[in-house]
PDB file of C-alpha atoms and ligand atoms in Angstrom:
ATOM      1  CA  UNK A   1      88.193  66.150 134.150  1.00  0.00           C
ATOM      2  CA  UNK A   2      86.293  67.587 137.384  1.00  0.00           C
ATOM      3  CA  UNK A   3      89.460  67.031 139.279  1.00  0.00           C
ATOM      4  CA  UNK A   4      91.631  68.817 136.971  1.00  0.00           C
ATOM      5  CA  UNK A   5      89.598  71.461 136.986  1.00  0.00           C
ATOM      6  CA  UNK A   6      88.813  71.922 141.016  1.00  0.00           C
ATOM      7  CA  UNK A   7      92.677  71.566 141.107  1.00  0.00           C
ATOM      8  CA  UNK A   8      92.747  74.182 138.543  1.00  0.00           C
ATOM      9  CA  UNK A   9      90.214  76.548 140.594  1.00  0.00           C
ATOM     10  CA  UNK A  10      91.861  75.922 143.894  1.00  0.00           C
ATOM     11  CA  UNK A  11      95.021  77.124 142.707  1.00  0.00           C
ATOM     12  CA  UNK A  12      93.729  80.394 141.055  1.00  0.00           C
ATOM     13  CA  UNK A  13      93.509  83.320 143.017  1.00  0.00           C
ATOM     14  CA  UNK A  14      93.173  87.025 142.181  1.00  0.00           C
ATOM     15  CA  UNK A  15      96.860  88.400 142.075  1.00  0.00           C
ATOM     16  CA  UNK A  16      97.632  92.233 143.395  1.00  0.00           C
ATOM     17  CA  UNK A  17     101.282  92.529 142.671  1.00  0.00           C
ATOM     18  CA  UNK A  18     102.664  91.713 138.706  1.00  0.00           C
ATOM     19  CA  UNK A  19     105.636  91.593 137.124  1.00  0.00           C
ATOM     20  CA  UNK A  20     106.383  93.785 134.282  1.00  0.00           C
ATOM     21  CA  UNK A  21     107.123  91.795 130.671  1.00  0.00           C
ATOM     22  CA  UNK A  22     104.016  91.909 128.608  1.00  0.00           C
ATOM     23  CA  UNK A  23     101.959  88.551 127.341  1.00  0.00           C
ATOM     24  CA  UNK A  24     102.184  87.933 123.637  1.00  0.00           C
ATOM     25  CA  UNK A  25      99.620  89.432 121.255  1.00  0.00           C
ATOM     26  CA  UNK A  26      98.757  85.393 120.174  1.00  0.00           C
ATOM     27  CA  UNK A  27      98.276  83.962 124.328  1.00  0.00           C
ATOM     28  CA  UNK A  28      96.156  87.115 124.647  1.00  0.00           C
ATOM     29  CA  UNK A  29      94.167  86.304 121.834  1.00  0.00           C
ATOM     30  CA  UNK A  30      93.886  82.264 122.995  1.00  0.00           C
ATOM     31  CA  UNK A  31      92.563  83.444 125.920  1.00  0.00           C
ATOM     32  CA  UNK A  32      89.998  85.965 124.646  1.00  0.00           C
ATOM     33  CA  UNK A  33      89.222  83.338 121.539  1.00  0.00           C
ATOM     34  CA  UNK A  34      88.792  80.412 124.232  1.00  0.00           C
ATOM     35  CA  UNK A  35      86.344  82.741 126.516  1.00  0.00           C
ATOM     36  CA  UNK A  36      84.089  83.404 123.018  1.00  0.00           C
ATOM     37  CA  UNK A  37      82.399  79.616 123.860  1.00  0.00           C
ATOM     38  CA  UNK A  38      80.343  81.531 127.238  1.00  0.00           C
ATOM     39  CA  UNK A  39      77.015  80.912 127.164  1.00  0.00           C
ATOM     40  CA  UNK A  40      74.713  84.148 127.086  1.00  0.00           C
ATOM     41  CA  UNK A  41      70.901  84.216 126.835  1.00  0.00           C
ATOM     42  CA  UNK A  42      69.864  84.181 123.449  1.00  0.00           C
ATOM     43  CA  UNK A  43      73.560  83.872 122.644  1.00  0.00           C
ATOM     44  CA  UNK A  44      73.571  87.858 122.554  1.00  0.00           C
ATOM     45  CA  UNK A  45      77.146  87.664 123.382  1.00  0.00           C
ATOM     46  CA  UNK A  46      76.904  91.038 125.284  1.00  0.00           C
ATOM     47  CA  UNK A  47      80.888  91.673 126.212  1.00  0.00           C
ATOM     48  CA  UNK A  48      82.677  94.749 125.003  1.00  0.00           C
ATOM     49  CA  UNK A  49      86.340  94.558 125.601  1.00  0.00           C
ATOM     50  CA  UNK A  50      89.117  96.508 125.467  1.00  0.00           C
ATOM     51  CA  UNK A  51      92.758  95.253 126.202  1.00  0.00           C
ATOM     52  CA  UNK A  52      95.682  97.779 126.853  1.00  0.00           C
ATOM     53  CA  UNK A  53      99.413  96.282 126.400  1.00  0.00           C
ATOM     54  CA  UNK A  54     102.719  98.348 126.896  1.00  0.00           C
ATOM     55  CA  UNK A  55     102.729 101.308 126.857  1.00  0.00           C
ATOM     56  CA  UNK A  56      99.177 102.480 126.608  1.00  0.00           C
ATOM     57  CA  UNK A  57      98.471 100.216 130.053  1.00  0.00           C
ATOM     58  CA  UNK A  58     100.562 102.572 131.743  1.00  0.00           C
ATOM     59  CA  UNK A  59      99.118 105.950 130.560  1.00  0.00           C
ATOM     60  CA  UNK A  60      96.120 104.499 131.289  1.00  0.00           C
ATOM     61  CA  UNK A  61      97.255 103.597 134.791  1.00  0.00           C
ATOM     62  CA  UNK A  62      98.392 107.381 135.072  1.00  0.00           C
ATOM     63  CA  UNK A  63      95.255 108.797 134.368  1.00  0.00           C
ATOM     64  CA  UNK A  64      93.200 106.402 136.324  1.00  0.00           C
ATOM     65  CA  UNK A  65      95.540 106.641 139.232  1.00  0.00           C
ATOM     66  CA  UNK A  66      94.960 110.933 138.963  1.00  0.00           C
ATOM     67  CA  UNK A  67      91.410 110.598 138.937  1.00  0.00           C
ATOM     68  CA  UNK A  68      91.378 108.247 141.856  1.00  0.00           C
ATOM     69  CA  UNK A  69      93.221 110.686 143.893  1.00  0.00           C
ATOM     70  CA  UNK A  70      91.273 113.667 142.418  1.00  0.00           C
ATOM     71  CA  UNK A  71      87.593 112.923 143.159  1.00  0.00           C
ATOM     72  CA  UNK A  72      85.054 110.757 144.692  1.00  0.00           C
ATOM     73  CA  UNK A  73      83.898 107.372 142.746  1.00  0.00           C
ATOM     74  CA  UNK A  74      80.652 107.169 140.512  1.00  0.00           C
ATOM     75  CA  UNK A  75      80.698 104.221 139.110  1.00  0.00           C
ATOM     76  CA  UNK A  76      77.722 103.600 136.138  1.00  0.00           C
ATOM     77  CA  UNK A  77      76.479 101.021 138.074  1.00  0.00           C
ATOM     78  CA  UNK A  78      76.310 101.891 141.751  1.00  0.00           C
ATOM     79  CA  UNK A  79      78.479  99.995 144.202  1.00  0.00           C
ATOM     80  CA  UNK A  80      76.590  98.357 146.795  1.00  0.00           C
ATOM     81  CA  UNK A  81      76.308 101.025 149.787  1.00  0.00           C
ATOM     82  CA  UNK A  82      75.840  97.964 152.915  1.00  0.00           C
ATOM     83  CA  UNK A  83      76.451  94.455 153.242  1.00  0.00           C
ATOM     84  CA  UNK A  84      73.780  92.887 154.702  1.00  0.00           C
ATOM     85  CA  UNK A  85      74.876  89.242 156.572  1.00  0.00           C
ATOM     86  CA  UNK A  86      76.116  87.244 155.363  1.00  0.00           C
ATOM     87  CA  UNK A  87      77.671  89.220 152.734  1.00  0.00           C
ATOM     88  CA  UNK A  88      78.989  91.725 155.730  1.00  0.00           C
ATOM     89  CA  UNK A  89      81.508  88.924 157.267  1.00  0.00           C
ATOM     90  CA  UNK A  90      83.140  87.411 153.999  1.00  0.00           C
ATOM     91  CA  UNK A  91      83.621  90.943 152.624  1.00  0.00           C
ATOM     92  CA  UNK A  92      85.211  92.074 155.928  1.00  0.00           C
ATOM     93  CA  UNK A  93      86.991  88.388 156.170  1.00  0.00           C
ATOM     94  CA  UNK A  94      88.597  89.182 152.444  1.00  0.00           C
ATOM     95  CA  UNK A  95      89.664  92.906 153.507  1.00  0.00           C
ATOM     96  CA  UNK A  96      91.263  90.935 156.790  1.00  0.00           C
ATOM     97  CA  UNK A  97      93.022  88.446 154.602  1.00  0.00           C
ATOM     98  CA  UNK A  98      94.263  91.069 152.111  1.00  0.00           C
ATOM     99  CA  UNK A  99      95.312  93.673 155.011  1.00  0.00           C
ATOM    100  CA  UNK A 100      96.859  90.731 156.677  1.00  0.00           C
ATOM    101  CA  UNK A 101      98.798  89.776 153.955  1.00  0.00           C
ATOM    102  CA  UNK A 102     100.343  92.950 153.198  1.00  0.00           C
ATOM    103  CA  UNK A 103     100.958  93.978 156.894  1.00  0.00           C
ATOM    104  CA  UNK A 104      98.969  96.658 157.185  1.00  0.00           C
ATOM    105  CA  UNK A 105      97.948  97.261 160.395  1.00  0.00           C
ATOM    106  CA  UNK A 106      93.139  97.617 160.600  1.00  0.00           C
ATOM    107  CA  UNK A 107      93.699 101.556 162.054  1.00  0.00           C
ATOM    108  CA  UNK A 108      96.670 102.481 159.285  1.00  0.00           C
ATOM    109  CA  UNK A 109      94.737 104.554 157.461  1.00  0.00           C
ATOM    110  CA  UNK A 110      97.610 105.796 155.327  1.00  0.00           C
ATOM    111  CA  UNK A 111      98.636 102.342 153.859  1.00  0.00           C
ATOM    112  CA  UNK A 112      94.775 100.906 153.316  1.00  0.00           C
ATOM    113  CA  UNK A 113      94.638 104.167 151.210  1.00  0.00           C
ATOM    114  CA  UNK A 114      97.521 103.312 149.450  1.00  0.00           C
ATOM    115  CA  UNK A 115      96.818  99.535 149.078  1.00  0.00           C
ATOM    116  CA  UNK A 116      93.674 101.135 147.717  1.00  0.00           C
ATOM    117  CA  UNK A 117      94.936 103.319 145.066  1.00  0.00           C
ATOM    118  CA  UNK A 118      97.095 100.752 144.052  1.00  0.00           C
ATOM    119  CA  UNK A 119      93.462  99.402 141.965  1.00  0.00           C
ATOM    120  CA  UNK A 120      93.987 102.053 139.691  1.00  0.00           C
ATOM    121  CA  UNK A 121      97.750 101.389 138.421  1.00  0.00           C
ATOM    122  CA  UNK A 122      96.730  98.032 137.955  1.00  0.00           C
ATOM    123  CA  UNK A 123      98.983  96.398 140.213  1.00  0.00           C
ATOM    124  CA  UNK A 124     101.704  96.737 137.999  1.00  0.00           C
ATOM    125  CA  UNK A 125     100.224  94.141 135.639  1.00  0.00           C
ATOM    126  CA  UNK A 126     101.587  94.709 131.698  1.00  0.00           C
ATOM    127  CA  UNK A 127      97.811  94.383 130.496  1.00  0.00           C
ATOM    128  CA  UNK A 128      94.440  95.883 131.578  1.00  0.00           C
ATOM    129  CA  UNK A 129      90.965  94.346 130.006  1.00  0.00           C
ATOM    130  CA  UNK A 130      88.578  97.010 130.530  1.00  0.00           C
ATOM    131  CA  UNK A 131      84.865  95.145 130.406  1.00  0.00           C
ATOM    132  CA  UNK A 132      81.754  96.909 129.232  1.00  0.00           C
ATOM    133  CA  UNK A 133      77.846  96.138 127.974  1.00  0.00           C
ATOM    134  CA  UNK A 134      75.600  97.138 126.353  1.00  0.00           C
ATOM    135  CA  UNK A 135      73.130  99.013 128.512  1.00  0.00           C
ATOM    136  CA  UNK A 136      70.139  98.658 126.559  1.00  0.00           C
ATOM    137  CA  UNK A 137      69.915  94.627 126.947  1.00  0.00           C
ATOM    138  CA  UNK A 138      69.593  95.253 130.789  1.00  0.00           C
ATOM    139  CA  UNK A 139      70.543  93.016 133.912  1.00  0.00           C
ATOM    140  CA  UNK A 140      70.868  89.731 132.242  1.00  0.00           C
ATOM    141  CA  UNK A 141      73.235  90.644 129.938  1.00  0.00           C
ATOM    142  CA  UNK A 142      75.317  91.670 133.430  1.00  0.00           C
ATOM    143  CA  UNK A 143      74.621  87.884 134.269  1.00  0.00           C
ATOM    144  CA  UNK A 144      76.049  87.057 130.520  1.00  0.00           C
ATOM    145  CA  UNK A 145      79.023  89.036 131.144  1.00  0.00           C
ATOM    146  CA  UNK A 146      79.559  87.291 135.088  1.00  0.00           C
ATOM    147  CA  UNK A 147      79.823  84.097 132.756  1.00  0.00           C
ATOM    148  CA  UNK A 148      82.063  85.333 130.516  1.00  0.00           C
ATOM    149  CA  UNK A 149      84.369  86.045 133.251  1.00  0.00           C
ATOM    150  CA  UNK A 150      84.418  83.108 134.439  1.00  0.00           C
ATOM    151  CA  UNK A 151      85.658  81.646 131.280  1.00  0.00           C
ATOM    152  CA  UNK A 152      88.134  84.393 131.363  1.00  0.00           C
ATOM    153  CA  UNK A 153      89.544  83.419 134.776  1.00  0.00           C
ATOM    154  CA  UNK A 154      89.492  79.691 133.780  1.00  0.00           C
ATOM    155  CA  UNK A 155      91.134  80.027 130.590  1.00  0.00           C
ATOM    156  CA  UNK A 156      93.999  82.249 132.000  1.00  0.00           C
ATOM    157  CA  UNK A 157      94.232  79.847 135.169  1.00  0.00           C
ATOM    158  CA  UNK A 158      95.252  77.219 132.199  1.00  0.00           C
ATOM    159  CA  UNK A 159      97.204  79.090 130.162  1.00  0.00           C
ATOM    160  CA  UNK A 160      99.487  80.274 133.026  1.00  0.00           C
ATOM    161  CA  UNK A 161      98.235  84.045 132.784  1.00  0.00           C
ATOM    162  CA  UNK A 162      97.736  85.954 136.200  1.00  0.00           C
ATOM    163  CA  UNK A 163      94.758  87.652 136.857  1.00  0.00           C
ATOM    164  CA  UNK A 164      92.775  90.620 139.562  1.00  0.00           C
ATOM    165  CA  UNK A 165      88.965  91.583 138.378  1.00  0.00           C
ATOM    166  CA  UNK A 166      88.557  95.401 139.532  1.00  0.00           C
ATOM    167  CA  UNK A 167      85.029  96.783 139.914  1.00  0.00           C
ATOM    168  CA  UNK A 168      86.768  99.643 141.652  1.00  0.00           C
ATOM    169  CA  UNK A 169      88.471 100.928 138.159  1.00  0.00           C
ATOM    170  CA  UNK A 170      84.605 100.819 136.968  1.00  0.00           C
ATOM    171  CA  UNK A 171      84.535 104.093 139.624  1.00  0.00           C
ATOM    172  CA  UNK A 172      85.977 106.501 137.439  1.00  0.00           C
ATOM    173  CA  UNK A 173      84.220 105.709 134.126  1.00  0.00           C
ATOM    174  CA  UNK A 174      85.500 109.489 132.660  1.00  0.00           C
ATOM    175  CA  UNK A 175      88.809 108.927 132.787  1.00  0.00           C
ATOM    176  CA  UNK A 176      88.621 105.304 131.031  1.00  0.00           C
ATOM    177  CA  UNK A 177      86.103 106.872 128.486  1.00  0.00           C
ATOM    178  CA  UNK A 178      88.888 109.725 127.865  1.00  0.00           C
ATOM    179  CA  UNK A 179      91.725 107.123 127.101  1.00  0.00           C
ATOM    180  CA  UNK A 180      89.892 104.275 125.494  1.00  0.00           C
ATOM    181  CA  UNK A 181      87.640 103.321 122.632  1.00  0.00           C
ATOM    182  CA  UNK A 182      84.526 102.661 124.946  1.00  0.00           C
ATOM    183  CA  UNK A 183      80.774 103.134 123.074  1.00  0.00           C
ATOM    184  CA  UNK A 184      77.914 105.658 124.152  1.00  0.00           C
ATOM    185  CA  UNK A 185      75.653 102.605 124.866  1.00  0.00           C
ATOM    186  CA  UNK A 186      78.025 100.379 126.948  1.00  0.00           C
ATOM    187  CA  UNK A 187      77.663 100.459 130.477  1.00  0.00           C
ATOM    188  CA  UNK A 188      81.842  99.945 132.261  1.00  0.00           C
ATOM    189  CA  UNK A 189      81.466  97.011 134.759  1.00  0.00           C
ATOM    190  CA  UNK A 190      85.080  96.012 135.631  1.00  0.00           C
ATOM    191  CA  UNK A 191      88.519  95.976 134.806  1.00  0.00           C
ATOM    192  CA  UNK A 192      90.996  92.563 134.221  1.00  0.00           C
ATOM    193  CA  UNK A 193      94.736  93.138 135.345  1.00  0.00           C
ATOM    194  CA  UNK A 194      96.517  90.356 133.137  1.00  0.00           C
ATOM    195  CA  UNK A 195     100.537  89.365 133.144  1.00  0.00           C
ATOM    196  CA  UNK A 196     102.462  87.261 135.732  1.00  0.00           C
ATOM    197  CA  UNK A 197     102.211  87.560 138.967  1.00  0.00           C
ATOM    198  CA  UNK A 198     105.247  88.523 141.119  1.00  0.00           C
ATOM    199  CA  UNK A 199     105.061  85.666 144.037  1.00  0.00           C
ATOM    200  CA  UNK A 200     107.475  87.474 146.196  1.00  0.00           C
ATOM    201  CA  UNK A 201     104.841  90.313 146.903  1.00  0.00           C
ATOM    202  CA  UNK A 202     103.394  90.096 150.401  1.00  0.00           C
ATOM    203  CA  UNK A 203      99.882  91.145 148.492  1.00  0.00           C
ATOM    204  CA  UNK A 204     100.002  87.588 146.790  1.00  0.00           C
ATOM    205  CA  UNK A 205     100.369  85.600 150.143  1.00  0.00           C
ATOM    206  CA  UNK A 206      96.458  86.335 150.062  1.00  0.00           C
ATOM    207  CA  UNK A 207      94.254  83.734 149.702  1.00  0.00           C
ATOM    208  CA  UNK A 208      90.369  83.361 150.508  1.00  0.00           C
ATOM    209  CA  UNK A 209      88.059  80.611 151.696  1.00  0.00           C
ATOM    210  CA  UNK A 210      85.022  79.405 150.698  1.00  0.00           C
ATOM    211  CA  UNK A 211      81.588  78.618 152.598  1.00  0.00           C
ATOM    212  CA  UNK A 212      80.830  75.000 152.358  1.00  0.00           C
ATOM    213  CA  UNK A 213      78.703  74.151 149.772  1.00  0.00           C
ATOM    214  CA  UNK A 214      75.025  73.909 152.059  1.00  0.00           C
ATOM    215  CA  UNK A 215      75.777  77.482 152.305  1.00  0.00           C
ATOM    216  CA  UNK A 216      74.556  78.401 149.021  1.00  0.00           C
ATOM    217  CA  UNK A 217      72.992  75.609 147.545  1.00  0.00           C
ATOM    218  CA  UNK A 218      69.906  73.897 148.691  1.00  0.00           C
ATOM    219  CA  UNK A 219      68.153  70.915 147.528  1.00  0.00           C
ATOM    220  CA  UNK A 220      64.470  70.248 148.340  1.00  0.00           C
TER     221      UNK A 220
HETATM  222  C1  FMN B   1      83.421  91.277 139.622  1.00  0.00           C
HETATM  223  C2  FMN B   1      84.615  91.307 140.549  1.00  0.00           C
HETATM  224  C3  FMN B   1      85.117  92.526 140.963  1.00  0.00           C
HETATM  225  C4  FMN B   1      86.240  92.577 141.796  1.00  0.00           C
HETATM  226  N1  FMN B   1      86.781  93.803 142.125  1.00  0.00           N
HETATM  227  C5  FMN B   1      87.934  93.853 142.819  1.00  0.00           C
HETATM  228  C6  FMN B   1      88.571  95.095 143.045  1.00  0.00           C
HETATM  229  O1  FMN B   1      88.085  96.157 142.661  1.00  0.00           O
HETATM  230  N2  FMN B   1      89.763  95.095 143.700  1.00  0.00           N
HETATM  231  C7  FMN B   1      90.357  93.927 144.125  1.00  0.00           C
HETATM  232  O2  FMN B   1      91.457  93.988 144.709  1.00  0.00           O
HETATM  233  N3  FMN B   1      89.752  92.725 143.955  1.00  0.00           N
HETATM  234  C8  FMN B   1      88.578  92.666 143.292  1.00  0.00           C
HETATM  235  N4  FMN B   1      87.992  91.453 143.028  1.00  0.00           N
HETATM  236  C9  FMN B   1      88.638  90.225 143.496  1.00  0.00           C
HETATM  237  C10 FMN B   1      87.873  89.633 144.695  1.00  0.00           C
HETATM  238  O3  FMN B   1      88.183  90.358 145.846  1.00  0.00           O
HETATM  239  C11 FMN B   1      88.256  88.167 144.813  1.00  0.00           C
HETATM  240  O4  FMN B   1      87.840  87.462 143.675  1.00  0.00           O
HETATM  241  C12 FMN B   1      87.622  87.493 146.032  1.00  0.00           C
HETATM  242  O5  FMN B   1      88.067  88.087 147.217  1.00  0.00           O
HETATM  243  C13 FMN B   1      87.943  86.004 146.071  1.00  0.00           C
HETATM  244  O6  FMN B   1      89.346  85.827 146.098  1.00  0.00           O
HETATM  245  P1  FMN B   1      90.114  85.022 144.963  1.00  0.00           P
HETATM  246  O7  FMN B   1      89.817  85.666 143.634  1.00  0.00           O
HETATM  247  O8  FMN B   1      91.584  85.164 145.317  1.00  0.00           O
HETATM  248  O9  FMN B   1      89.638  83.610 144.985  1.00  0.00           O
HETATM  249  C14 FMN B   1      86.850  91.378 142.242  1.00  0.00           C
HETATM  250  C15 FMN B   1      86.305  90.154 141.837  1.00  0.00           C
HETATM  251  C16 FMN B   1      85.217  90.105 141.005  1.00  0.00           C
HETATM  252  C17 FMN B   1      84.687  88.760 140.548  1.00  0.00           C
END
């Protein structure tokens, strides 16, 4: 079982390029049903999700895409403003492999900007989840929701579903509130881009490493 599912986690990888026919209603629901077993403290079950298909994922895309080009991000819960080592060298190491992958030269300001906007139509992907909770529960329901997602990932590695997570669409939380059915008391923490994946874009070439275990685990 471990093996299958290392072999499972080695082969999933966020996706930034999709292709456009839709996932059924029922493998949308599989997934979302299968992710319901996440452990939460106190079994609070904290996640608040909404899930766009065709065509409100690309009005929403619109809009979001607008706003990004309109004004500056404020995300509810503020991005982190430095990297402090070693956080500094894998984030810069995952821009590298991303930039890389895509061709984009590190001083082409004009396609990173692009390659950044490109957060906010989704990649293209059929589906958007748009994740939320409740702010009045607090940090550990954040840690709650971190575990839900990485049901989510798991279960959609399984049932063949591509997948990006997108803190940045978190950055313009007016825009989603405008378009979607999003509570007072629910804090936005990330977006989901679901569909397939189209393995021909140079985006999808990407793929990240991983510290060796001693790294972040220590036994005493
Ligand atoms: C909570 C969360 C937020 C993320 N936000 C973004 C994002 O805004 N844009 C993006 O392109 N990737 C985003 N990612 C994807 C990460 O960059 C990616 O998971 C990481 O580089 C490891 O690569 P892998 O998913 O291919 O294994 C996010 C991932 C997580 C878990």
């Amino acid at each position: 079982m471990i093996r299958e599912l290392r072999q499972l986690w080695e082969q999933r990888a966020s996706r930034r390029a999709f292709r456009a026919e839709p996932i059924a209603r029922a493998a949308l629901v599989e997934l979302f049903a299968a992710a319901q077993r996440a452990p939460s403290w106190c079994n609070v079950q904290p996640w608040r999700v909404v899930v766009t298909e065709p065509p409100r994922t690309k009005q929403l895309a619109d809009a979001m895409v607008a706003a990004a080009r309109a004004g500056f991000p404020h995300a509810e819960i503020p991005f982190p403003l430095d990297y402090p080592p070693p956080y500094k060298e894998h984030r810069v190491a995952c821009g590298v492999a991303l930039y890389q992958a895509m061709g984009i030269a590190r001083d082409d300001k004009a396609a990173r900007y692009d390659a950044w906007l490109r957060n906010y139509d989704f990649f293209d992907a059929p589906h958007v989840a748009i994740v939320a909770c409740d702010r009045r529960l607090g940090p550990y329901a954040y840690v709650d929701v971190g575990v839900w997602l990485g049901y989510v990932l798991t279960a959609a590695a399984a049932l063949g579903i591509d997948t990006c997570p997108m803190a940045s669409v978190a950055a313009y939380p007016d825009a989603l509130r405008a378009q979607l059915p999003i509570g007072e008391t629910d804090v936005i923490l990330f977006g989901l881009a679901l569909g397939h994946a189209d393995d021909a874009a140079p985006a999808n070439r990407c793929r990240t490493t991983r510290e060796p275990v001693e790294a972040n685990v220590v036994f005493c």
